[in-house]
C-alpha cells in the first residue's frame, strides 16, 4: 500500500449521541506530526468524542453539564467574504476541568491557502519573511516589584491603579491587520499585538497572521507600518512579526508563575477591528494552569473574566504591576452568546522559549514529529466497524522514518511506547515526552493482526506537511 494514498474505510460513521459524532465525522489531526486538525480533503466540520461513559457518569455531578462553544478570538473578517465563526465544543473533564473542543469553520475550503512549512523560505504565509536574527532580542521576564517602605506602598504592594496600568502598557499595544487572498478576493482580518522591543519586534497569535499575503501594524498614535513575518508556531499559536521602526515603547513582561487566583487582570485589545482600538477591560485571574484541548493538543492557559472579544487575540493580559503576564488567545461562549467572562491567555513563561526560538531561528527546533495525519476512532465507531479503538492513520509522509519502516495508511495505532492510545491527544502526549531522533515504537492493528513498528522521530521543521490553520472571525 502506498503510504501517501488515502483510502478511508472508517469514514462514514453511524450517529453516536453519546460521543457527539455524526455521520461522516472526521476527527483528525494533521500537519507536521503535530496532529493538527484540517485538510483540504476533509469536511469543514470536525467533531470531538467525549470521554468514556463510565467516566462521565462517575464525574457527571462535578463536571460541566452544559455544552459550550469556544471561540478563538483573534481576527475579525472585515473584507469581502463576511463574518466567520470558529466554534469549539466542550465536554466534561475528570475532576479538574479539561476542555475538549470542536471546530466549526463556516468559511469555504476555497478560502484556505496551503502554507509552506515554517523555516527558511523567502516567503511564509505569503508575507515576506525577514531574515532571522541569532543575536536578536529575547523576551525578558521580570519579577514583581519589591514593595517600597512607604505606608502607601506597603499597603498596595507596589500595585498600580487601572489608569496607571493603562498609561504604562497602552503605548506597547498595536493593531495587526492581515490581508488574506482567496478565490473570492482579498479579505482583511484584524487582531492585536504586543511590542516586545524598541526596534520593532512584535508578538501576536499565529492565527492572527495565518495565510496572510500582507501584514500591517497600526500604533496607538495612528502610524502604520508594513510588517514582516519572522516566525510562527501553530502548535502554541504564537508568532513574531517585525516593523522597521525605532524608539518604540516595549511592554514589560512579568512572571506568570507568580500569579494567584483572584489577582487583578487587565486586557487591552482591538475588539471588532481597529475602530475600537485600545479597548480596556478588567477582571481577575479566574484560574491558572487551565488545560484546554485545542485540535487534539493540550494548551495550559490562564483563565480570566476580563472581557476578551474577537479582535483581542495577540493582545496583552496584564497584572496589577503593569506587566504583561499572558497573550490573549481564546474565548468561550455558548451557541446563544449568553456566556461571558471566560477568556484564556497563553502564560508569558510558556511563551518565552517559543518567542526566543522564533526570533533566532524562525521556528521552534527539535520538536518531535512522526510525520502522520490521524483521526480518532471512537468506541462506538470501533464497535460498528469491528476494529479496535485507537487512531487511524490516513496519511504518512514519504520523507518520514515511520513511512520507511512500514507504517501505512489505514493502520490503527492502539499503543505508543507501551502506553494505550485511544485518541490523537493520547499519542501527542506520549510523543512529546521524546525529542527528534529518538526511537519510537507503536503497536498497530492491520488487516486483523497486531504488529509493532519502530522508527525515529523526525524534527517537525524538517517535515513538509500540509498545515491547516486557525481560520477565525
Coordinates of C-alpha atoms in Angstrom, one line a residue:
X1 CA 0.0 0.0 0.0
X2 CA 1.3 3.4 -0.9
X3 CA 1.8 5.4 2.3
X4 CA 0.7 8.6 0.5
X5 CA -2.7 7.4 -0.6
X6 CA -5.8 7.9 1.4
X7 CA -8.3 5.1 1.3
X8 CA -10.6 5.6 4.3
X9 CA -12.6 2.6 5.4
X10 CA -13.6 4.4 8.6
X11 CA -15.1 7.5 7.0
X12 CA -18.8 7.0 7.3
X13 CA -19.8 6.5 10.9
X14 CA -23.3 6.0 12.4
X15 CA -24.7 8.7 14.6
X16 CA -23.5 8.4 18.2
X17 CA -25.4 10.5 20.6
X18 CA -23.0 9.8 23.5
X19 CA -19.9 10.9 21.7
X20 CA -21.3 13.6 19.7
X21 CA -20.2 12.2 16.4
X22 CA -22.3 12.4 13.3
X23 CA -22.4 10.6 10.0
X24 CA -19.2 11.1 8.1
X25 CA -17.4 12.7 11.0
X26 CA -13.6 13.1 10.6
X27 CA -12.0 13.8 13.9
X28 CA -8.5 14.2 12.6
X29 CA -5.2 15.9 13.4
X30 CA -2.7 16.7 10.9
X31 CA 0.3 18.7 9.9
X32 CA 4.0 18.2 10.6
X33 CA 3.3 15.4 13.0
X34 CA 1.6 17.9 15.2
X35 CA -1.8 16.2 14.7
X36 CA -3.4 19.5 13.8
X37 CA -6.9 19.4 12.5
X38 CA -7.9 20.2 9.0
X39 CA -7.1 19.0 5.5
X40 CA -8.5 20.2 2.2
X41 CA -9.6 16.6 1.6
X42 CA -11.7 16.6 4.8
X43 CA -15.1 18.1 5.6
X44 CA -15.1 21.5 7.2
X45 CA -16.7 20.1 10.4
X46 CA -14.7 18.3 13.0
X47 CA -16.3 16.7 15.9
X48 CA -14.8 15.5 19.2
X49 CA -15.6 12.4 21.1
X50 CA -16.5 12.7 24.7
X51 CA -14.7 10.7 27.4
X52 CA -15.9 7.2 28.3
X53 CA -19.4 6.7 29.5
X54 CA -18.2 5.3 32.8
X55 CA -16.1 8.3 33.5
X56 CA -18.9 10.7 32.6
X57 CA -21.3 9.0 35.0
X58 CA -18.7 9.0 37.7
X59 CA -17.8 12.6 37.4
X60 CA -21.0 14.0 36.0
X61 CA -22.2 15.7 39.2
X62 CA -19.0 17.8 39.3
X63 CA -18.4 18.2 35.6
X64 CA -19.8 20.8 33.2
X65 CA -23.5 19.9 32.5
X66 CA -23.8 22.2 29.5
X67 CA -22.2 22.1 26.1
X68 CA -20.3 25.3 25.3
X69 CA -18.6 26.7 22.3
X70 CA -15.1 28.2 22.5
X71 CA -14.0 30.8 20.0
X72 CA -10.5 31.7 19.1
X73 CA -10.9 35.4 19.4
X74 CA -8.4 36.9 17.0
X75 CA -9.2 38.1 13.7
X76 CA -12.5 39.6 12.7
X77 CA -13.1 39.4 8.9
X78 CA -13.8 42.8 7.5
X79 CA -13.3 42.1 3.9
X80 CA -15.4 40.7 1.1
X81 CA -16.3 37.2 2.5
X82 CA -18.3 38.2 5.6
X83 CA -18.0 37.5 9.2
X84 CA -16.9 34.0 10.1
X85 CA -17.2 32.0 13.3
X86 CA -14.9 29.3 14.7
X87 CA -16.5 27.2 17.4
X88 CA -15.2 24.5 19.8
X89 CA -17.3 22.1 21.7
X90 CA -16.5 21.4 25.4
X91 CA -17.2 18.3 27.3
X92 CA -16.7 17.4 31.0
X93 CA -13.3 16.6 32.4
X94 CA -12.4 14.3 35.2
X95 CA -12.3 16.5 38.3
X96 CA -10.1 19.3 37.1
X97 CA -11.9 20.8 34.1
X98 CA -10.2 19.7 31.0
X99 CA -11.9 21.1 27.9
X100 CA -12.2 19.2 24.6
X101 CA -13.0 21.5 21.7
X102 CA -14.9 21.3 18.4
X103 CA -14.1 23.4 15.4
X104 CA -16.8 24.5 13.1
X105 CA -15.4 26.5 10.2
X106 CA -18.0 28.4 8.2
X107 CA -15.6 29.5 5.6
X108 CA -15.5 27.7 2.3
X109 CA -12.4 25.5 1.8
X110 CA -11.5 27.5 -1.3
X111 CA -10.5 30.3 1.1
X112 CA -7.9 28.1 2.7
X113 CA -4.4 28.7 1.2
X114 CA -1.9 25.9 1.7
X115 CA 1.1 27.1 3.6
X116 CA 4.8 26.2 3.4
X117 CA 6.4 24.7 6.4
X118 CA 7.9 27.2 8.8
X119 CA 11.6 27.6 8.4
X120 CA 13.9 29.2 5.9
X121 CA 11.6 30.1 3.0
X122 CA 11.8 33.5 1.5
X123 CA 8.1 33.7 1.9
X124 CA 5.9 32.3 4.7
X125 CA 2.1 32.6 4.6
X126 CA 2.6 34.8 1.6
X127 CA 4.2 37.5 3.7
X128 CA 7.9 38.1 3.1
X129 CA 10.0 36.7 5.9
X130 CA 12.7 38.8 7.4
X131 CA 16.0 37.0 8.0
X132 CA 16.1 35.6 11.5
X133 CA 18.4 37.1 14.0
X134 CA 20.5 34.8 16.2
X135 CA 21.5 37.8 18.2
X136 CA 18.1 39.3 18.3
X137 CA 16.2 40.4 21.5
X138 CA 14.9 37.8 23.9
X139 CA 11.7 38.0 25.9
X140 CA 12.7 39.2 29.4
X141 CA 10.6 38.0 32.3
X142 CA 10.5 40.4 35.2
X143 CA 9.8 39.6 38.9
X144 CA 7.0 41.6 40.6
X145 CA 8.4 44.8 42.1
X146 CA 9.7 44.8 45.6
X147 CA 7.3 46.9 47.8
X148 CA 8.7 50.2 49.0
X149 CA 8.8 51.2 52.6
X150 CA 6.3 54.0 52.5
X151 CA 3.0 53.3 54.2
X152 CA 1.1 53.6 50.9
X153 CA 3.5 51.3 49.1
X154 CA 3.3 48.7 51.9
X155 CA -0.5 48.8 51.6
X156 CA -0.6 48.4 47.8
X157 CA 2.5 46.1 47.5
X158 CA 3.7 48.2 44.6
X159 CA 0.4 47.7 42.6
X160 CA -0.8 50.2 40.1
X161 CA -4.3 51.6 39.6
X162 CA -6.0 50.6 36.4
X163 CA -5.5 54.0 34.9
X164 CA -1.8 53.7 35.8
X165 CA -1.6 50.3 34.2
X166 CA -3.3 51.6 31.0
X167 CA -0.9 54.6 30.8
X168 CA 2.1 52.2 31.2
X169 CA 1.0 49.5 28.7
X170 CA -1.2 51.2 26.1
X171 CA 1.8 52.5 24.0
X172 CA 3.0 48.9 23.7
X173 CA -0.2 47.6 22.1
X174 CA -0.7 47.6 18.4
X175 CA -3.3 46.8 15.8
X176 CA -2.5 43.9 13.4
X177 CA -4.3 43.7 10.1
X178 CA -3.7 40.7 7.8
X179 CA -4.7 40.6 4.2
X180 CA -5.7 37.1 3.1
X181 CA -6.3 36.3 -0.6
X182 CA -8.8 33.7 -1.7
X183 CA -10.7 32.8 -4.8
X184 CA -13.3 35.4 -3.8
X185 CA -10.8 38.3 -3.5
X186 CA -8.8 39.8 -0.6
X187 CA -10.2 39.9 2.9
X188 CA -8.7 41.7 5.9
X189 CA -8.5 40.3 9.4
X190 CA -7.6 42.3 12.5
X191 CA -6.1 41.4 15.8
X192 CA -3.8 42.8 18.4
X193 CA 0.0 42.6 19.0
X194 CA 2.4 43.5 21.8
X195 CA 5.6 45.5 21.2
X196 CA 8.5 43.4 22.5
X197 CA 11.5 45.5 21.6
X198 CA 12.2 49.2 20.8
X199 CA 13.4 48.2 17.3
X200 CA 10.1 46.7 16.2
X201 CA 9.7 43.1 17.2
X202 CA 6.0 42.4 17.9
X203 CA 4.3 39.3 19.4
X204 CA 0.9 38.2 18.3
X205 CA -1.1 35.0 17.8
X206 CA -0.3 32.7 14.9
X207 CA -4.0 32.6 13.9
X208 CA -4.0 36.4 13.6
X209 CA -1.4 36.3 10.7
X210 CA -2.0 32.9 9.3
X211 CA -2.3 32.8 5.5
X212 CA -1.5 36.5 5.3
X213 CA -0.3 37.9 2.0
X214 CA 0.5 41.2 3.7
X215 CA 0.6 42.3 7.3
X216 CA 0.3 45.9 8.5
X217 CA 0.7 47.3 12.0
X218 CA -1.0 50.4 13.4
X219 CA 0.5 52.1 16.5
X220 CA -1.7 53.8 19.1
X221 CA -0.8 57.2 17.6
X222 CA -2.2 56.0 14.2
X223 CA 1.1 55.4 12.5
X224 CA 1.1 52.4 10.2
X225 CA 3.9 50.1 9.0
X226 CA 4.2 47.1 6.8
X227 CA 5.3 44.1 8.8
X228 CA 7.5 41.1 8.0
X229 CA 6.9 37.7 9.4
X230 CA 9.9 36.5 11.5
X231 CA 8.4 33.2 12.6
X232 CA 5.3 31.5 13.7
X233 CA 4.3 28.4 15.7
X234 CA 0.9 26.9 15.1
X235 CA 1.2 24.5 18.0
X236 CA 1.5 27.2 20.6
X237 CA -0.5 29.8 18.5
X238 CA 2.3 32.3 18.7
X239 CA 4.0 34.4 16.1
X240 CA 6.6 37.1 15.9
X241 CA 6.5 39.9 13.3
X242 CA 8.7 43.0 12.8
X243 CA 8.4 46.5 11.6
X244 CA 11.2 48.9 10.6
X245 CA 10.8 51.4 13.4
X246 CA 12.9 52.8 16.2
X247 CA 12.3 54.1 19.7
X248 CA 9.1 52.1 20.2
X249 CA 8.0 51.5 23.8
X250 CA 8.2 47.8 24.6
X251 CA 6.0 46.1 27.1
X252 CA 7.3 44.8 30.4
X253 CA 6.7 41.1 30.7
X254 CA 6.0 39.6 34.1
X255 CA 6.3 36.2 35.7
X256 CA 3.1 34.3 35.0
X257 CA 4.1 31.6 37.5
X258 CA 3.7 34.2 40.3
X259 CA 0.0 34.7 39.5
X260 CA -2.6 33.8 42.1
X261 CA -6.3 33.2 41.5
X262 CA -8.1 36.4 42.3
X263 CA -5.3 38.7 41.2
X264 CA -6.3 41.7 39.1
X265 CA -6.3 41.2 35.3
X266 CA -6.5 43.9 32.7
X267 CA -6.8 43.2 28.9
X268 CA -6.1 45.7 26.2
X269 CA -7.0 45.0 22.6
X270 CA -8.9 45.9 19.4
X271 CA -12.3 44.2 19.6
X272 CA -14.2 44.0 16.3
X273 CA -11.5 45.8 14.5
X274 CA -9.4 49.0 14.7
X275 CA -12.4 51.3 15.1
X276 CA -12.4 50.2 18.8
X277 CA -8.6 50.1 19.1
X278 CA -7.2 50.3 22.6
X279 CA -10.3 49.0 24.4
X280 CA -9.5 48.2 28.1
X281 CA -11.4 45.6 30.1
X282 CA -10.6 44.3 33.6
X283 CA -11.4 41.4 35.8
X284 CA -9.5 38.8 37.8
X285 CA -7.4 35.8 37.2
X286 CA -10.1 33.2 37.3
X287 CA -7.9 30.1 37.2
X288 CA -4.3 29.2 36.4
X289 CA -2.9 26.1 34.6
X290 CA -6.2 25.5 32.9
X291 CA -5.9 22.6 30.5
X292 CA -7.7 23.3 27.2
X293 CA -7.5 20.7 24.4
X294 CA -7.4 22.6 21.1
X295 CA -7.3 20.5 18.0
X296 CA -6.3 17.4 19.9
X297 CA -3.4 19.2 21.6
X298 CA -3.5 20.4 25.2
X299 CA -2.7 24.0 25.9
X300 CA -2.2 25.1 29.5
X301 CA -3.6 28.6 29.8
X302 CA -4.6 31.4 32.2
X303 CA -8.3 31.8 32.6
X304 CA -9.8 35.3 33.2
X305 CA -13.1 37.0 33.4
X306 CA -11.8 40.2 31.8
X307 CA -13.8 40.6 28.6
X308 CA -11.9 39.2 25.6
X309 CA -13.6 39.6 22.3
X310 CA -13.0 39.0 18.6
X311 CA -10.0 41.2 17.7
X312 CA -8.3 40.9 21.1
X313 CA -6.2 37.9 20.1
X314 CA -2.5 38.6 20.4
X315 CA -3.1 41.3 22.9
X316 CA -1.8 41.6 26.5
X317 CA -3.3 40.3 29.7
X318 CA -1.7 42.4 32.4
X319 CA -1.1 42.0 36.1
X320 CA -1.5 44.7 38.8
X321 CA 2.1 45.8 38.3
X322 CA 1.5 46.7 34.7
X323 CA 3.4 43.7 33.5
X324 CA 2.2 41.5 30.6
X325 CA 1.6 38.0 32.0
X326 CA -0.4 36.5 29.2
X327 CA -1.1 36.7 25.4
X328 CA -4.9 36.6 24.9
X329 CA -6.0 33.8 22.6
X330 CA -9.3 32.1 23.3
X331 CA -12.8 32.9 24.4
X332 CA -15.6 30.6 25.5
X333 CA -19.3 31.2 24.8
X334 CA -22.3 29.0 24.2
X335 CA -24.2 28.9 21.0
X336 CA -26.6 31.6 22.2
X337 CA -23.9 34.0 23.1
X338 CA -25.1 34.3 26.7
X339 CA -21.9 33.1 28.4
X340 CA -19.5 35.8 29.4
X341 CA -16.3 36.2 31.3
X342 CA -14.5 33.0 30.1
X343 CA -11.3 34.1 28.3
X344 CA -8.0 32.4 28.1
X345 CA -4.4 33.6 27.6
X346 CA -1.0 32.0 26.9
X347 CA 1.2 32.5 30.0
X348 CA 4.3 34.5 29.4
X349 CA 6.5 31.8 31.0
X350 CA 5.2 29.4 28.4
X351 CA 5.6 31.9 25.6
X352 CA 9.2 33.0 26.3
X353 CA 11.2 30.0 25.0
X354 CA 9.0 29.8 21.9
X355 CA 9.3 33.5 21.1
X356 CA 13.0 33.4 21.6
X357 CA 13.3 30.5 19.2
X358 CA 11.1 32.2 16.6
X359 CA 13.3 35.3 16.7
X360 CA 16.6 33.4 16.5
X361 CA 15.6 30.6 14.0
X362 CA 12.2 31.3 12.6
X363 CA 10.7 28.2 14.0
X364 CA 10.9 26.0 17.2
X365 CA 13.7 23.5 16.9
X366 CA 13.7 19.9 17.9
X367 CA 10.0 19.2 18.2
X368 CA 9.3 15.5 17.6
X369 CA 7.2 14.5 14.6
X370 CA 6.0 11.1 13.5
X371 CA 5.0 12.5 10.1
X372 CA 1.5 11.3 10.0
X373 CA -2.1 12.5 9.9
X374 CA -4.5 10.6 12.1
X375 CA -8.1 10.6 13.2
X376 CA -9.6 9.3 16.3
X377 CA -11.9 6.2 16.2
X378 CA -14.4 6.4 19.0
X379 CA -15.6 3.4 21.0
X380 CA -18.9 3.3 19.1
X381 CA -17.2 3.6 15.7
X382 CA -14.8 0.8 16.7
X383 CA -17.8 -1.5 17.5
X384 CA -19.5 -0.6 14.3
X385 CA -16.5 -1.5 12.1
X386 CA -15.3 -4.3 14.4
X387 CA -11.9 -2.7 14.8
X388 CA -10.0 -1.7 18.0
X389 CA -10.4 1.8 19.4
X390 CA -7.4 4.0 18.6
X391 CA -6.3 6.5 15.9
X392 CA -6.5 5.6 12.3
X393 CA -3.6 6.8 10.1
X394 CA -4.8 8.5 6.9
X395 CA -1.5 10.0 5.7
X396 CA 2.1 9.0 6.1
X397 CA 4.7 11.5 4.9
X398 CA 7.1 9.8 2.5
X399 CA 10.1 11.5 4.0
X400 CA 9.4 10.3 7.5
X401 CA 11.2 7.3 9.0
X402 CA 7.8 5.9 10.0
X403 CA 7.0 5.6 6.3
X404 CA 10.3 3.9 5.6
X405 CA 9.8 1.5 8.5
X406 CA 6.4 0.4 7.1
X407 CA 3.7 2.4 8.8
X408 CA 0.8 2.5 6.4
X409 CA -2.4 4.4 5.7
X410 CA -5.4 2.7 7.5
X411 CA -3.2 1.3 10.2
X412 CA -4.9 1.8 13.6
X413 CA -2.4 2.8 16.3
X414 CA -3.5 1.3 19.6
X415 CA -0.3 1.7 21.7
X416 CA 2.7 4.0 21.6
X417 CA 5.8 3.3 23.7
X418 CA 3.8 0.6 25.5
X419 CA 1.0 3.1 26.5
X420 CA -2.6 2.8 25.4
X421 CA -3.7 5.2 22.6
X422 CA -7.3 5.9 22.1
X423 CA -7.2 9.5 20.8
X424 CA -4.8 11.7 18.9
X425 CA -4.3 13.6 22.1
X426 CA -3.0 10.4 23.7
X427 CA -0.3 9.9 21.1
X428 CA 0.6 13.6 21.2
X429 CA 1.2 13.5 24.9
X430 CA 3.3 10.3 24.6
X431 CA 5.3 11.6 21.7
X432 CA 6.1 14.9 23.4
X433 CA 8.0 13.1 26.1
X434 CA 10.7 12.5 23.5
X435 CA 12.8 14.6 21.1
X436 CA 13.6 14.4 17.4
X437 CA 16.0 11.5 16.7
X438 CA 14.6 9.2 19.5
X439 CA 13.3 5.8 18.6
X440 CA 9.6 5.4 18.9
X441 CA 7.5 2.2 18.8
X442 CA 3.8 1.9 18.0
X443 CA 1.6 -1.1 18.1
X444 CA -0.9 -1.1 15.1
X445 CA -3.8 -3.1 14.0
X446 CA -3.7 -4.0 10.3
X447 CA -6.0 -6.5 8.5
X448 CA -7.0 -8.4 11.6
X449 CA -3.5 -8.6 13.1
X450 CA -1.3 -6.6 15.5
X451 CA 2.2 -5.7 14.8
X452 CA 4.9 -3.3 16.2
X453 CA 6.8 -0.7 14.2
X454 CA 9.8 1.2 15.5
X455 CA 11.1 4.3 13.8
X456 CA 12.9 7.5 14.5
X457 CA 11.0 10.7 15.4
X458 CA 11.7 13.5 12.9
X459 CA 12.3 17.2 13.6
X460 CA 9.0 18.8 12.9
X461 CA 10.6 21.6 10.9
X462 CA 12.1 19.1 8.5
X463 CA 8.7 17.5 7.6
X464 CA 7.0 19.4 4.8
X465 CA 3.4 18.6 5.7
X466 CA 0.3 20.5 4.7
X467 CA -0.5 22.8 7.6
X468 CA -4.1 23.6 8.4
X469 CA -4.7 27.0 10.0
X470 CA -6.8 28.6 12.7
X471 CA -9.3 30.3 10.4
X472 CA -11.2 32.7 12.6
X473 CA -13.5 35.7 12.6

